[in-house]
Coordinates of C-alpha atoms and ligand atoms in Angstrom, one line a residue:
X1198 CA 5.9 -21.4 -11.7
X1199 CA 5.8 -19.4 -14.8
X1200 CA 3.7 -22.1 -16.8
X1201 CA 1.3 -22.1 -13.6
X1202 CA 0.8 -18.2 -13.5
X1203 CA 0.1 -18.5 -17.4
X1204 CA -2.4 -21.5 -17.0
X1205 CA -4.0 -19.4 -14.1
X1206 CA -4.3 -16.3 -16.4
X1207 CA -6.2 -18.4 -19.2
X1208 CA -8.5 -20.0 -16.7
X1209 CA -9.2 -16.5 -15.2
X1210 CA -10.1 -15.3 -18.8
X1211 CA -12.3 -18.4 -19.3
X1212 CA -14.3 -17.8 -16.2
X1213 CA -14.6 -14.1 -16.8
X1214 CA -15.8 -15.0 -20.2
X1215 CA -18.2 -17.4 -19.1
X1216 CA -19.5 -15.3 -16.4
X1217 CA -19.8 -12.5 -19.1
X1218 CA -22.1 -14.9 -21.1
X1219 CA -24.7 -15.0 -18.7
X1220 CA -25.2 -11.3 -18.3
X1221 CA -28.3 -9.7 -19.7
X1222 CA -26.4 -7.9 -22.2
X1223 CA -24.8 -11.2 -23.5
X1224 CA -28.4 -12.8 -23.7
X1225 CA -29.6 -9.9 -25.7
X1226 CA -26.6 -10.1 -28.2
X1227 CA -27.1 -14.0 -28.5
X1228 CA -30.9 -13.4 -29.4
X1229 CA -29.8 -10.7 -31.9
X1230 CA -27.3 -13.2 -33.6
X1231 CA -30.0 -15.8 -33.4
X1232 CA -32.6 -13.6 -35.2
X1233 CA -30.2 -12.7 -37.8
X1234 CA -29.0 -16.1 -38.5
X1235 CA -32.7 -17.1 -38.7
X1236 CA -33.1 -14.3 -41.2
X1237 CA -29.9 -15.5 -43.3
X1238 CA -30.3 -19.2 -43.1
X1239 CA -33.1 -20.6 -45.7
X1240 CA -35.6 -22.9 -44.2
X1241 CA -35.8 -26.5 -46.1
X1242 CA -38.4 -26.4 -49.0
X1243 CA -41.8 -27.8 -47.7
X1244 CA -42.5 -29.0 -51.1
X1245 CA -41.2 -28.4 -55.0
X1246 CA -43.1 -25.0 -55.1
X1247 CA -42.3 -24.3 -51.4
X1248 CA -45.7 -23.3 -50.6
X1249 CA -46.7 -23.5 -46.9
X1250 CA -48.9 -26.1 -45.8
X1251 CA -50.3 -23.8 -43.0
X1252 CA -52.8 -21.0 -44.0
X1253 CA -54.1 -18.4 -41.6
X1254 CA -57.8 -17.4 -42.0
X1255 CA -57.8 -14.0 -40.3
X1256 CA -60.5 -12.3 -38.7
X1257 CA -59.1 -9.1 -39.3
X1258 CA -60.3 -5.3 -39.0
X1259 CA -61.9 -5.4 -42.2
X1260 CA -64.1 -8.6 -41.5
X1261 CA -64.7 -7.5 -37.9
X1262 CA -66.0 -4.0 -39.3
X1263 CA -68.1 -5.8 -41.8
X1264 CA -69.7 -8.3 -39.4
X1265 CA -70.6 -6.2 -36.4
X1266 CA -67.2 -6.4 -34.3
X1267 CA -66.0 -9.0 -31.5
X1268 CA -69.6 -9.1 -30.2
X1269 CA -70.3 -11.1 -33.1
X1270 CA -67.3 -13.4 -33.0
X1271 CA -69.2 -16.6 -32.6
X1272 CA -71.5 -16.0 -35.7
X1273 CA -68.4 -14.9 -37.5
X1274 CA -66.6 -18.3 -36.6
X1275 CA -69.6 -20.3 -37.6
X1276 CA -69.8 -18.8 -41.0
X1277 CA -66.2 -19.2 -41.5
X1278 CA -66.4 -22.9 -40.3
X1279 CA -69.2 -23.5 -42.7
X1280 CA -67.3 -21.9 -45.7
X1281 CA -64.2 -24.0 -44.7
X1282 CA -66.3 -27.3 -45.0
X1283 CA -66.4 -27.1 -48.7
X1284 CA -62.4 -26.6 -49.1
X1285 CA -61.8 -29.9 -47.3
X1286 CA -58.5 -28.9 -45.4
X1287 CA -56.5 -31.4 -43.6
X1288 CA -57.0 -29.6 -40.5
X1289 CA -58.5 -26.9 -38.8
X1290 CA -57.2 -25.1 -35.6
X1291 CA -59.2 -22.2 -34.2
X1292 CA -57.4 -19.9 -31.8
X1293 CA -60.5 -18.4 -30.2
X1294 CA -61.3 -19.4 -26.6
X1295 CA -64.8 -20.5 -26.4
X1296 CA -65.1 -21.1 -22.8
X1297 CA -68.1 -19.0 -21.8
X1298 CA -71.6 -19.6 -22.6
X1299 CA -72.9 -16.9 -25.1
X1300 CA -76.2 -16.0 -27.0
X1301 CA -78.0 -19.7 -26.8
X1302 CA -79.1 -19.6 -30.4
X1303 CA -75.5 -18.4 -31.6
X1304 CA -73.7 -21.1 -29.6
X1305 CA -76.0 -23.7 -31.0
X1306 CA -75.2 -22.9 -34.5
X1307 CA -71.6 -22.6 -33.4
X1308 CA -71.6 -26.1 -32.1
X1309 CA -73.4 -27.6 -35.1
X1310 CA -70.8 -26.0 -37.2
X1311 CA -67.9 -27.6 -35.2
X1312 CA -69.5 -30.9 -35.3
X1313 CA -69.7 -30.6 -39.0
X1314 CA -65.8 -29.7 -39.1
X1315 CA -63.5 -32.6 -39.6
X1316 CA -60.2 -32.7 -38.0
X1317 CA -61.0 -29.5 -35.7
X1318 CA -58.7 -28.6 -32.9
X1319 CA -59.8 -25.8 -30.3
X1320 CA -57.6 -24.1 -27.9
X1321 CA -57.4 -24.0 -24.3
X1322 CA -55.5 -21.5 -21.9
X1323 CA -53.7 -21.5 -18.7
X1324 CA -55.4 -19.3 -16.2
X1325 CA -53.8 -18.0 -12.9
X1326 CA -56.3 -17.8 -10.0
X1327 CA -55.8 -17.4 -6.3
X1328 CA -55.7 -21.3 -5.8
X1329 CA -53.0 -21.8 -8.6
X1330 CA -53.2 -22.1 -12.3
X1331 CA -55.8 -24.4 -14.1
X1332 CA -57.1 -24.8 -17.6
X1333 CA -59.5 -22.8 -19.2
X1334 CA -61.3 -25.2 -21.6
X1335 CA -63.9 -24.8 -24.0
X1336 CA -67.5 -25.4 -23.0
X1337 CA -68.0 -29.0 -22.9
X1338 CA -70.9 -28.8 -25.8
X1339 CA -68.0 -27.3 -28.0
X1340 CA -65.3 -29.4 -26.5
X1341 CA -67.4 -32.6 -27.3
X1342 CA -67.8 -31.4 -30.8
X1343 CA -64.1 -31.5 -31.7
X1344 CA -61.2 -33.9 -32.4
X1345 CA -58.8 -32.4 -29.7
X1346 CA -57.8 -29.7 -27.5
X1347 CA -54.6 -27.9 -27.5
X1348 CA -53.0 -25.0 -25.5
X1349 CA -52.1 -21.6 -27.4
X1350 CA -49.2 -20.6 -24.8
X1351 CA -46.5 -18.9 -26.8
X1352 CA -43.3 -18.0 -25.0
X1353 CA -42.2 -14.5 -24.9
X1354 CA -38.6 -13.6 -24.1
X1355 CA -38.2 -11.9 -20.5
X1356 CA -35.8 -9.4 -21.9
X1357 CA -37.0 -8.4 -25.6
X1358 CA -40.7 -9.9 -25.7
X1359 CA -40.0 -11.6 -28.8
X1360 CA -41.3 -15.1 -29.3
X1361 CA -38.8 -17.4 -30.4
X1362 CA -40.1 -20.9 -29.0
X1363 CA -43.4 -22.5 -27.9
X1364 CA -44.1 -25.2 -25.1
X1365 CA -45.2 -28.3 -26.9
X1366 CA -46.4 -29.6 -23.4
X1367 CA -47.9 -27.8 -20.5
X1368 CA -49.1 -29.0 -17.1
X1369 CA -51.6 -27.2 -14.8
X1370 CA -53.7 -28.7 -11.9
X1371 CA -52.0 -32.3 -12.7
X1372 CA -53.4 -32.3 -16.4
X1373 CA -51.3 -32.2 -19.3
X1374 CA -52.2 -30.6 -22.6
X1375 CA -50.3 -30.7 -25.7
X1376 CA -49.9 -27.4 -27.7
X1377 CA -52.6 -26.6 -30.2
X1378 CA -50.1 -26.7 -33.1
X1379 CA -48.9 -30.2 -32.0
X1380 CA -52.4 -31.5 -31.8
X1381 CA -53.0 -29.9 -35.4
X1382 CA -49.7 -31.6 -36.8
X1383 CA -50.7 -34.8 -35.2
X1384 CA -54.1 -34.7 -36.9
X1385 CA -52.8 -33.8 -40.3
X1386 CA -50.5 -36.6 -40.4
X1387 CA -53.0 -39.2 -38.9
X1388 CA -50.9 -40.4 -36.4
X1389 CA -50.3 -40.5 -32.5
X1390 CA -47.6 -38.6 -30.5
X1391 CA -45.0 -40.8 -29.1
X1392 CA -43.0 -39.4 -26.0
X1393 CA -39.6 -40.2 -24.6
X1394 CA -37.6 -38.1 -22.1
X1395 CA -35.7 -36.5 -25.0
X1396 CA -38.0 -36.1 -27.8
X1397 CA -41.5 -36.4 -29.4
X1398 CA -42.5 -38.1 -32.4
X1399 CA -45.4 -37.6 -34.5
X1400 CA -45.4 -40.1 -37.6
X1401 CA -41.9 -39.8 -39.3
X1402 CA -41.2 -36.6 -37.9
X1403 CA -38.8 -36.7 -34.7
X1404 CA -39.1 -33.4 -32.6
X1405 CA -36.2 -32.8 -30.1
X1406 CA -38.1 -31.5 -27.2
X1407 CA -36.4 -32.8 -24.0
X1408 CA -38.5 -32.9 -20.9
X1409 CA -35.8 -31.4 -18.8
X1410 CA -36.4 -27.9 -20.4
X1411 CA -39.8 -27.0 -18.8
X1412 CA -42.5 -27.4 -20.9
X1413 CA -40.7 -29.3 -23.8
X1414 CA -39.8 -26.1 -25.9
X1415 CA -39.4 -26.0 -29.6
X1416 CA -37.6 -23.2 -31.2
X1417 CA -39.6 -21.5 -33.9
X1418 CA -38.2 -21.2 -37.5
X1419 CA -40.4 -18.2 -38.8
X1420 CA -40.9 -18.2 -42.6
X1421 CA -39.4 -15.1 -43.8
X1422 CA -42.2 -14.6 -46.3
X1423 CA -44.9 -15.1 -43.7
X1424 CA -47.7 -17.5 -43.8
X1425 CA -50.4 -17.0 -46.5
X1426 CA -53.3 -15.2 -44.9
X1427 CA -56.9 -14.9 -46.0
X1428 CA -59.2 -12.5 -44.5
X1429 CA -62.3 -14.4 -43.2
X1430 CA -64.4 -11.9 -45.2
X1431 CA -62.8 -12.9 -48.6
X1432 CA -62.7 -16.6 -47.7
X1433 CA -65.4 -17.4 -50.3
X1434 CA -63.4 -16.5 -53.1
X1435 CA -60.1 -18.4 -52.2
X1436 CA -61.9 -21.7 -50.6
X1437 CA -60.1 -23.6 -53.4
X1438 CA -56.8 -22.6 -52.2
X1439 CA -57.5 -24.4 -48.9
X1440 CA -57.7 -28.1 -49.9
X1441 CA -55.3 -30.2 -47.9
X1442 CA -54.0 -27.2 -46.0
X1443 CA -53.7 -26.8 -42.3
X1444 CA -56.0 -23.8 -41.5
X1445 CA -55.5 -21.8 -38.5
X1446 CA -58.3 -19.5 -37.6
X1447 CA -58.2 -16.6 -35.4
X1448 CA -58.3 -12.8 -34.6
X1449 CA -55.6 -10.7 -36.2
X1450 CA -57.3 -7.2 -35.8
X1451 CA -55.0 -5.0 -33.8
X1452 CA -58.1 -3.7 -32.0
X1453 CA -59.2 -6.9 -30.7
X1454 CA -56.6 -9.5 -30.8
X1455 CA -56.0 -11.3 -27.4
X1456 CA -52.3 -11.9 -27.9
X1457 CA -50.0 -9.5 -30.0
X1458 CA -46.6 -11.0 -30.4
X1459 CA -43.4 -10.1 -31.9
X1460 CA -41.4 -12.2 -34.1
X1461 CA -37.4 -12.1 -34.6
X1462 CA -38.2 -10.0 -37.7
X1463 CA -39.4 -7.2 -35.4
X1464 CA -42.7 -7.5 -36.6
X1465 CA -45.9 -7.4 -34.5
X1466 CA -47.9 -10.6 -35.2
X1467 CA -51.1 -12.3 -33.9
X1468 CA -51.0 -15.5 -31.7
X1469 CA -52.6 -17.4 -34.6
X1470 CA -49.8 -16.6 -36.8
X1471 CA -47.1 -17.8 -34.5
X1472 CA -49.3 -21.1 -34.5
X1473 CA -49.1 -21.2 -38.2
X1474 CA -45.4 -20.7 -38.2
X1475 CA -44.8 -23.3 -35.5
X1476 CA -46.7 -25.7 -37.7
X1477 CA -44.3 -25.0 -40.6
X1478 CA -41.5 -25.7 -38.3
X1479 CA -43.0 -28.9 -37.6
X1480 CA -43.9 -29.8 -41.2
X1481 CA -40.4 -29.0 -42.6
X1482 CA -38.8 -30.9 -39.7
X1483 CA -36.5 -27.9 -39.3
X1484 CA -35.8 -28.4 -35.5
X1485 CA -32.8 -26.4 -33.8
X1486 CA -31.3 -28.0 -30.8
X1487 CA -29.6 -26.2 -27.9
X1488 CA -26.2 -27.8 -26.8
X1489 CA -26.0 -28.8 -23.3
X1490 CA -24.3 -26.7 -20.9
X1491 CA -21.4 -29.0 -20.6
X1492 CA -20.7 -29.1 -24.6
X1493 CA -21.2 -25.1 -24.6
X1494 CA -18.6 -25.0 -21.8
X1495 CA -16.1 -27.5 -23.3
X1496 CA -16.1 -25.5 -26.6
X1497 CA -15.5 -22.1 -25.0
X1498 CA -12.7 -24.2 -22.9
X1499 CA -11.2 -25.4 -26.1
X1500 CA -11.0 -21.6 -27.4
X1501 CA -9.4 -20.8 -24.0
X1502 CA -6.7 -23.4 -24.3
X1503 CA -6.3 -22.8 -28.1
X1504 CA -5.4 -19.1 -27.2
X1505 CA -3.2 -20.0 -24.6
X1506 CA -1.2 -22.5 -26.6
X1507 CA -1.0 -20.4 -29.7
X1508 CA 0.7 -17.6 -27.5
X1509 CA 2.8 -20.1 -25.5
X1510 CA 4.1 -22.2 -28.8
X1511 CA 4.5 -19.2 -31.4
X1512 CA 6.0 -15.8 -31.2
X1513 CA 5.7 -12.4 -33.1
X1514 CA 3.5 -12.1 -36.0
X1515 CA 2.8 -15.8 -36.2
X1516 CA 1.1 -15.9 -32.8
X1517 CA -0.9 -13.0 -33.7
X1518 CA -2.1 -14.7 -36.8
X1519 CA -2.8 -17.8 -35.1
X1520 CA -4.6 -15.8 -32.3
X1521 CA -6.7 -14.1 -34.9
X1522 CA -7.8 -17.5 -36.3
X1523 CA -9.0 -18.7 -32.9
X1524 CA -10.9 -15.3 -32.6
X1525 CA -12.4 -16.1 -36.3
X1526 CA -13.1 -19.5 -35.4
X1527 CA -15.1 -18.2 -32.0
X1528 CA -17.1 -15.9 -34.3
X1529 CA -17.9 -18.2 -37.1
X1530 CA -18.5 -21.5 -35.2
X1531 CA -22.1 -20.4 -34.2
X1532 CA -22.9 -19.7 -37.7
X1533 CA -21.6 -23.1 -39.0
X1534 CA -23.3 -24.8 -36.0
X1535 CA -26.7 -22.9 -36.9
X1536 CA -26.6 -24.5 -40.4
X1537 CA -26.3 -27.9 -38.9
X1538 CA -29.4 -27.0 -36.8
X1539 CA -27.6 -26.3 -33.5
X1540 CA -28.2 -23.1 -31.8
X1541 CA -24.8 -22.3 -30.1
X1542 CA -24.3 -19.3 -27.8
X1543 CA -22.5 -16.7 -29.3
X1544 CA -21.3 -14.1 -26.7
X1545 CA -19.7 -16.6 -24.1
X1546 CA -17.5 -18.5 -26.2
X1547 CA -16.6 -15.3 -28.3
X1548 CA -15.9 -13.5 -24.9
X1549 CA -13.7 -16.2 -23.5
X1550 CA -11.7 -16.3 -26.9
X1551 CA -11.2 -12.4 -26.9
X1552 CA -10.3 -12.6 -23.2
X1553 CA -8.0 -15.4 -23.5
X1554 CA -6.3 -14.2 -26.6
X1555 CA -5.8 -10.8 -25.0
X1556 CA -4.7 -12.3 -21.6
X1557 CA -2.3 -14.6 -23.2
X1558 CA -0.8 -12.1 -25.5
X1559 CA -0.3 -9.5 -22.9
X1560 CA 1.3 -12.0 -20.4
X1561 CA 3.7 -13.1 -23.2
X1562 CA 4.4 -9.5 -24.4
X1563 CA 5.2 -8.5 -20.9
X1564 CA 7.2 -11.6 -20.1
X1565 CA 9.1 -11.3 -23.3
X1566 CA 9.7 -7.6 -22.5
X1567 CA 11.1 -8.3 -18.9
X1568 CA 13.3 -11.1 -20.5
X1569 CA 14.8 -8.4 -22.8
X1570 CA 15.3 -6.0 -20.5
X1571 CA 17.1 -8.3 -18.2
X1572 CA 19.2 -9.9 -20.8
X1573 CA 20.1 -6.1 -21.9
X1574 CA 21.0 -4.9 -18.5
X1575 CA 23.3 -8.2 -18.1
X1576 CA 24.9 -7.4 -21.3
X1577 CA 25.8 -3.8 -20.2
X1578 CA 26.8 -5.0 -16.8
X1579 CA 29.3 -7.4 -18.3
X1580 CA 30.5 -4.9 -20.9
X1581 CA 31.3 -2.6 -18.0
X1582 CA 33.1 -5.5 -15.9
X1583 CA 35.1 -6.2 -19.0
X1584 CA 36.2 -2.5 -19.2
X1585 CA 37.1 -2.4 -15.6
X1586 CA 39.3 -5.6 -15.8
X1587 CA 40.9 -4.2 -18.9
X1588 CA 41.8 -1.0 -17.0
X1589 CA 43.0 -2.8 -14.0
X1590 CA 45.3 -5.1 -15.8
X1591 CA 47.0 -2.4 -17.6
X1592 CA 49.2 -1.4 -14.6
X1593 CA 50.5 -5.1 -13.6
X1594 CA 51.1 -5.6 -17.5
X1595 CA 53.1 -2.2 -18.0
X1596 CA 55.4 -3.1 -15.0
X1597 CA 55.9 -6.8 -16.2
X1598 CA 56.6 -5.5 -20.0
X1599 CA 58.7 -2.6 -18.7
X1600 CA 60.7 -5.0 -16.3
X1601 CA 61.2 -7.7 -18.8
X1602 CA 62.2 -5.3 -21.4
X1603 CA 64.8 -3.9 -19.1
X1604 CA 65.9 -7.4 -18.4
X1605 CA 66.7 -8.2 -22.0
X1606 CA 68.2 -5.2 -23.4
X1607 CA 70.5 -4.0 -20.6
X1608 CA 73.5 -5.9 -18.8
X1609 CA 72.3 -5.6 -15.3
X1610 CA 73.7 -6.3 -12.0
X1611 CA 72.7 -9.4 -10.3
X1612 CA 70.9 -7.2 -7.6
X1613 CA 69.2 -5.4 -10.2
X1614 CA 68.1 -8.6 -12.0
X1615 CA 66.7 -10.2 -8.9
X1616 CA 64.6 -7.2 -8.1
X1617 CA 63.1 -6.7 -11.4
X1618 CA 62.1 -10.7 -11.6
X1619 CA 60.8 -10.2 -8.2
X1620 CA 58.7 -7.3 -9.6
X1621 CA 57.6 -9.6 -12.4
X1622 CA 56.6 -12.3 -10.3
X1623 CA 54.7 -10.1 -7.9
X1624 CA 52.8 -8.1 -10.6
X1625 CA 52.1 -11.4 -12.4
X1626 CA 50.5 -12.8 -9.1
X1627 CA 48.8 -9.5 -8.8
X1628 CA 47.2 -10.1 -12.2
X1629 CA 46.1 -13.6 -11.3
X1630 CA 44.4 -12.2 -8.0
X1631 CA 42.8 -9.5 -10.1
X1632 CA 41.4 -12.1 -12.7
X1633 CA 40.3 -14.0 -9.7
X1634 CA 38.6 -10.8 -8.0
X1635 CA 36.9 -9.9 -11.3
X1636 CA 35.5 -13.3 -11.4
X1637 CA 34.4 -13.4 -8.0
X1638 CA 32.6 -9.8 -8.3
X1639 CA 31.0 -10.8 -11.5
X1640 CA 29.6 -13.9 -9.6
X1641 CA 28.8 -12.0 -6.7
X1642 CA 26.7 -9.4 -8.6
X1643 CA 25.0 -12.2 -10.6
X1644 CA 24.2 -14.0 -7.4
X1645 CA 25.9 -17.1 -8.5
X1646 CA 28.8 -16.9 -5.8
X1647 CA 28.4 -17.4 -2.1
X1648 CA 30.8 -15.2 -0.5
X1649 CA 33.6 -17.1 1.4
X1650 CA 32.5 -16.9 5.2
X1651 CA 35.7 -17.3 7.2
X1652 CA 37.3 -15.3 9.9
X1653 CA 40.2 -13.1 9.1
X1654 CA 42.4 -10.5 10.7
X1655 CA 41.6 -6.9 9.6
X1656 CA 45.0 -5.9 10.5
X1657 CA 46.7 -8.3 8.3
X1658 CA 44.5 -7.3 5.3
X1659 CA 45.4 -3.4 5.9
X1660 CA 49.2 -4.4 6.2
X1661 CA 49.2 -6.2 3.0
X1662 CA 47.4 -3.3 1.3
X1663 CA 49.6 -0.5 2.7
X1664 CA 52.7 -2.4 1.6
X1665 CA 51.3 -3.0 -1.9
X1666 CA 50.3 0.7 -2.1
X1667 CA 53.6 2.1 -0.6
X1668 CA 55.8 2.0 -3.7
X1669 CA 53.1 3.9 -5.7
X1670 CA 53.0 6.4 -2.9
X1671 CA 56.7 6.8 -2.8
X1672 CA 56.6 7.7 -6.4
X1673 CA 54.6 10.9 -5.4
X1674 CA 56.5 11.2 -2.0
X1675 CA 53.3 10.4 -0.1
X1676 CA 53.4 9.1 3.3
X1677 CA 50.9 6.3 4.2
X1678 CA 50.4 6.2 8.0
X1679 CA 49.0 3.2 9.5
X1680 CA 47.0 4.3 12.7
X1681 CA 46.4 0.7 13.8
X1682 CA 46.0 1.5 17.7
X1683 CA 42.6 -0.5 17.6
X1684 CA 42.9 -2.4 14.5
X1685 CA 43.2 -5.8 16.3
X1686 CA 40.0 -7.1 15.1
X1687 CA 38.6 -10.1 13.0
X1688 CA 35.9 -10.0 10.7
X1689 CA 33.8 -12.8 9.1
X1690 CA 33.8 -12.7 5.3
X1691 CA 36.1 -12.9 2.4
X1692 CA 39.5 -11.6 3.0
X1693 CA 40.5 -11.3 -0.6
X1694 CA 37.4 -9.2 -1.7
X1695 CA 38.0 -7.0 1.5
X1696 CA 41.8 -6.7 0.4
X1697 CA 40.8 -5.6 -3.1
X1698 CA 38.4 -3.0 -1.5
X1699 CA 40.9 -1.6 1.0
X1700 CA 43.7 -1.5 -1.7
X1701 CA 41.3 0.6 -4.0
X1702 CA 40.7 3.3 -1.1
X1703 CA 44.4 3.3 -0.7
X1704 CA 45.5 3.8 -4.5
X1705 CA 42.6 6.4 -4.7
X1706 CA 43.8 8.4 -1.9
X1707 CA 47.3 8.5 -3.3
X1708 CA 46.0 9.0 -7.1
X1709 CA 43.9 11.7 -6.0
X1710 CA 46.4 13.6 -3.8
X1711 CA 49.1 16.1 -4.7
X1712 CA 53.0 14.9 -3.9
X1713 CA 54.3 15.5 -0.5
X1714 CA 51.1 14.8 1.4
X1715 CA 49.9 12.2 4.0
X1716 CA 47.5 9.4 3.8
X1717 CA 46.1 7.8 7.0
X1718 CA 44.6 4.6 7.4
X1719 CA 42.8 3.6 10.7
X1720 CA 40.8 0.8 12.1
X1721 CA 39.0 1.6 15.1
X1722 CA 35.8 -0.1 16.9
X1723 CA 33.0 2.3 17.7
X1724 CA 29.9 1.2 19.2
X1725 CA 30.4 -2.2 18.1
X1726 CA 31.2 -1.0 14.5
X1727 CA 34.4 -1.5 13.1
X1728 CA 35.3 1.6 11.2
X1729 CA 38.1 1.4 8.7
X1730 CA 39.1 4.8 7.1
X1731 CA 41.4 6.0 4.6
X1732 CA 41.9 9.8 4.7
X1733 CA 44.0 11.7 2.4
X1734 CA 44.8 15.5 1.9
X1735 CA 43.9 15.5 -1.8
X1736 CA 41.8 17.2 -4.3
X1737 CA 38.6 16.4 -2.6
X1738 CA 35.0 16.5 -3.7
X1739 CA 32.0 18.8 -3.1
X1740 CA 28.7 17.5 -2.2
X1741 CA 27.2 17.0 -5.5
X1742 CA 30.2 14.9 -6.8
X1743 CA 30.1 12.9 -3.2
X1744 CA 26.3 11.7 -4.2
X1745 CA 27.5 10.1 -7.2
X1746 CA 31.0 8.8 -6.3
X1747 CA 29.7 5.3 -6.0
X1748 CA 28.1 5.2 -9.4
X1749 CA 29.6 3.0 -12.0
X1750 CA 31.8 5.3 -14.5
X1751 CA 31.2 8.3 -12.4
X1752 CA 34.4 10.5 -12.5
X1753 CA 34.5 13.9 -11.0
X1754 CA 35.5 16.8 -12.9
X1755 CA 38.3 17.7 -10.7
X1756 CA 40.0 14.1 -11.1
X1757 CA 40.0 14.4 -14.9
X1758 CA 41.5 17.9 -14.6
X1759 CA 44.2 16.5 -12.3
X1760 CA 45.0 14.0 -15.3
X1761 CA 44.3 11.1 -12.9
X1762 CA 40.8 9.8 -14.0
X1763 CA 40.5 6.2 -14.1
X1764 CA 37.4 4.2 -15.2
X1765 CA 35.1 5.2 -12.3
X1766 CA 34.3 1.5 -11.5
X1767 CA 36.5 0.7 -8.5
X1768 CA 34.4 2.5 -5.9
X1769 CA 31.2 0.9 -7.0
X1770 CA 32.7 -2.6 -6.5
X1771 CA 34.0 -1.4 -3.1
X1772 CA 30.5 -0.6 -2.2
X1773 CA 29.4 -4.1 -3.5
X1774 CA 31.9 -5.8 -1.2
X1775 CA 31.4 -3.7 1.8
X1776 CA 27.4 -4.6 1.3
X1777 CA 28.3 -8.1 0.9
X1778 CA 29.7 -7.8 4.4
X1779 CA 26.7 -6.5 5.7
X1780 CA 28.5 -2.9 6.2
X1781 CA 28.1 0.4 4.5
X1782 CA 30.3 3.4 2.8
X1783 CA 30.6 6.9 4.4
X1784 CA 32.5 9.8 2.7
X1785 CA 33.3 13.3 3.7
X1786 CA 35.1 15.4 1.7
X1787 CA 35.9 19.1 1.0
X1788 CA 37.3 20.4 -2.3
X1789 CA 41.1 21.0 -2.1
X1790 CA 41.3 19.7 1.5
X1791 CA 40.9 16.1 1.1
X1792 CA 38.5 13.0 1.6
X1793 CA 37.9 10.5 4.2
X1794 CA 36.2 7.0 3.0
X1795 CA 35.1 5.0 5.8
X1796 CA 34.1 1.4 5.6
X1797 CA 31.4 0.7 8.5
X1798 CA 31.1 -2.8 9.0
X1799 CA 28.4 -3.4 11.7
X1800 CA 28.2 -7.2 11.4
X1801 CA 30.5 -10.1 12.4
X1802 CA 33.0 -8.0 14.6
X1803 CA 34.6 -9.6 17.2
X1804 CA 37.3 -7.9 19.6
X1805 CA 40.4 -10.1 20.0
X1806 CA 40.1 -10.5 23.6
X1807 CA 36.6 -11.9 23.2
X1808 CA 38.2 -14.3 20.7
X1809 CA 40.4 -15.5 23.2
Ligands
ADP1018 P1 38.6 5.5 -10.8 O1 39.5 5.8 -9.6 O2 39.1 4.3 -11.6 O3 38.0 6.8 -11.5 P2 36.8 5.0 -8.5 O4 35.3 4.1 -8.7 O5 37.7 4.4 -7.7 O6 37.3 4.9 -10.1 O7 36.4 6.4 -8.3 C1 35.5 7.2 -8.8 C2 35.6 8.6 -9.1 O8 35.6 9.2 -7.6 C3 37.2 9.0 -9.6 O9 37.2 9.0 -10.7 C4 37.4 10.1 -8.9 O10 36.7 11.2 -9.4 C5 36.7 10.1 -7.2 N1 37.3 9.8 -6.2 C6 37.4 8.4 -5.7 N2 38.4 8.6 -4.6 C7 38.9 10.0 -4.6 C8 39.5 10.6 -3.5 N3 40.3 10.0 -2.6 N4 39.6 11.9 -3.7 C9 39.0 12.6 -4.5 N5 38.2 12.2 -5.5 C10 37.9 10.8 -5.3

């Protein structure tokens, strides 16, 4: 049961942590960690000098101002392409949509420049219209002049707008287009694109881009130092640096760029730069994979189980240290896996680990505390019981000791000797009974013992007790009256325990009464209840004392002053015994006048005539 509850708590922590991992806050934190790891984890070198293969030729603010603005974009492109021809780049990718016809003369010159450029890729775009989305391709005259057309759609995160991935494949209107950058990469490698459900391969590069993720997303690895950028205006001076490069031409001017995006460094960048970074990701084959949901789930479950085991098997500081190790592992795992190019969620598994550790630790803590409290209360209860037994045994032991001493020291008459040996016999029997009662009461309190359930005569019990108490009473000249008019009834339960209880009430009445008084014991049936009462004319108790009289160890000041105080345990046991018989105690008392203790036994009462 205990193990089941513990496992349920761990499972609940796992579930709560996993659910927390799906909240938008968790996604934001995962992004933040991803961006941080991207910054901290160096990319593999592209070549010995680590110079990027991609270069951006930027139609920037300065170029636009000098060349007449966006109105003149086509002549600017024409001029740029003409200049690039001398550089002999590996591939040229344009990021300017050329879907509308412009000035015929300008378009003619642009077409000629496109035709003259080897390995040229033009962009196309997804456009949403009333009848669905379709591709906005370059004009046919431009399209026919190029090697390939690729889409320029870069994903932006819904939550923070950062572009962390691009779709290598997009489909609209039944037509599939590869990404501009993939086309550029393919052309630069002089290879084709081979596709499988799980990945794409271009030459020797195997790109993990499963079709299951819509659009075969590829996670970008931005170069921390950025991509070398040459303003189109200054291309002539830098033309020699472009030999063998992958050149991305596009508008970067803030005022004119079609698409301004944000990278994980928090920088605003133009779409053309994102494509250049994507090209570097491909060229360096530094692909990040996402683990399947099942893998992420399993790892989080592992953390939960580890936390559960740690706090179940270890205790104290060792458990806390091991728990801390589980937490550290949960935080470090994404970092280590990132270095293995695996993009692992951060928040979900970490939340699972934290919740499981906290849940397991609290459960064990409270469980251990409860155990401790129980064992402590058991210990103190046991000590009290020992105390009581020692106290109760003193009287018979004193009688036995005294009687045996008299017998050995003095020459006694046969009759006296017989009486003393009877005394020894009866007191030792009483001692044995006492020990038995003690053990029974102990086991009763512990819930170990099933109380005997047999019918016994109340009058017999009462008579035995009176006979036993009488010698004690006679010493103080106290008369015990047995008002047994209606005591002829039977009770179901344990007669020995009941005898102990009645005897206790009688001896208390004698103990706490002055000499020459009367003690009455009566048994009567009232409204189906057996009321067994012991009434004395003793020192009595006030209402405050009455309230506490059944507490273990409680003794009234009055009793202490009378020099009769005992251990204060007897009545607590009487009450327990009566409760075990399905009854309750009632007390009335008045200081200086006397007390009346009544057992009200409302169960298993039978009148003798009904027994018949
Ligand atoms: P003990 O008699 O050993 O102290 P009990 O539990 O039997 O223990 O009684 C608890 C206390 O209740 C006594 O110490 C005494 O102060 C008070 N008490 C019990 N019976 C009587 C009585 N008949 N008259 C007055 N006080 C009593």
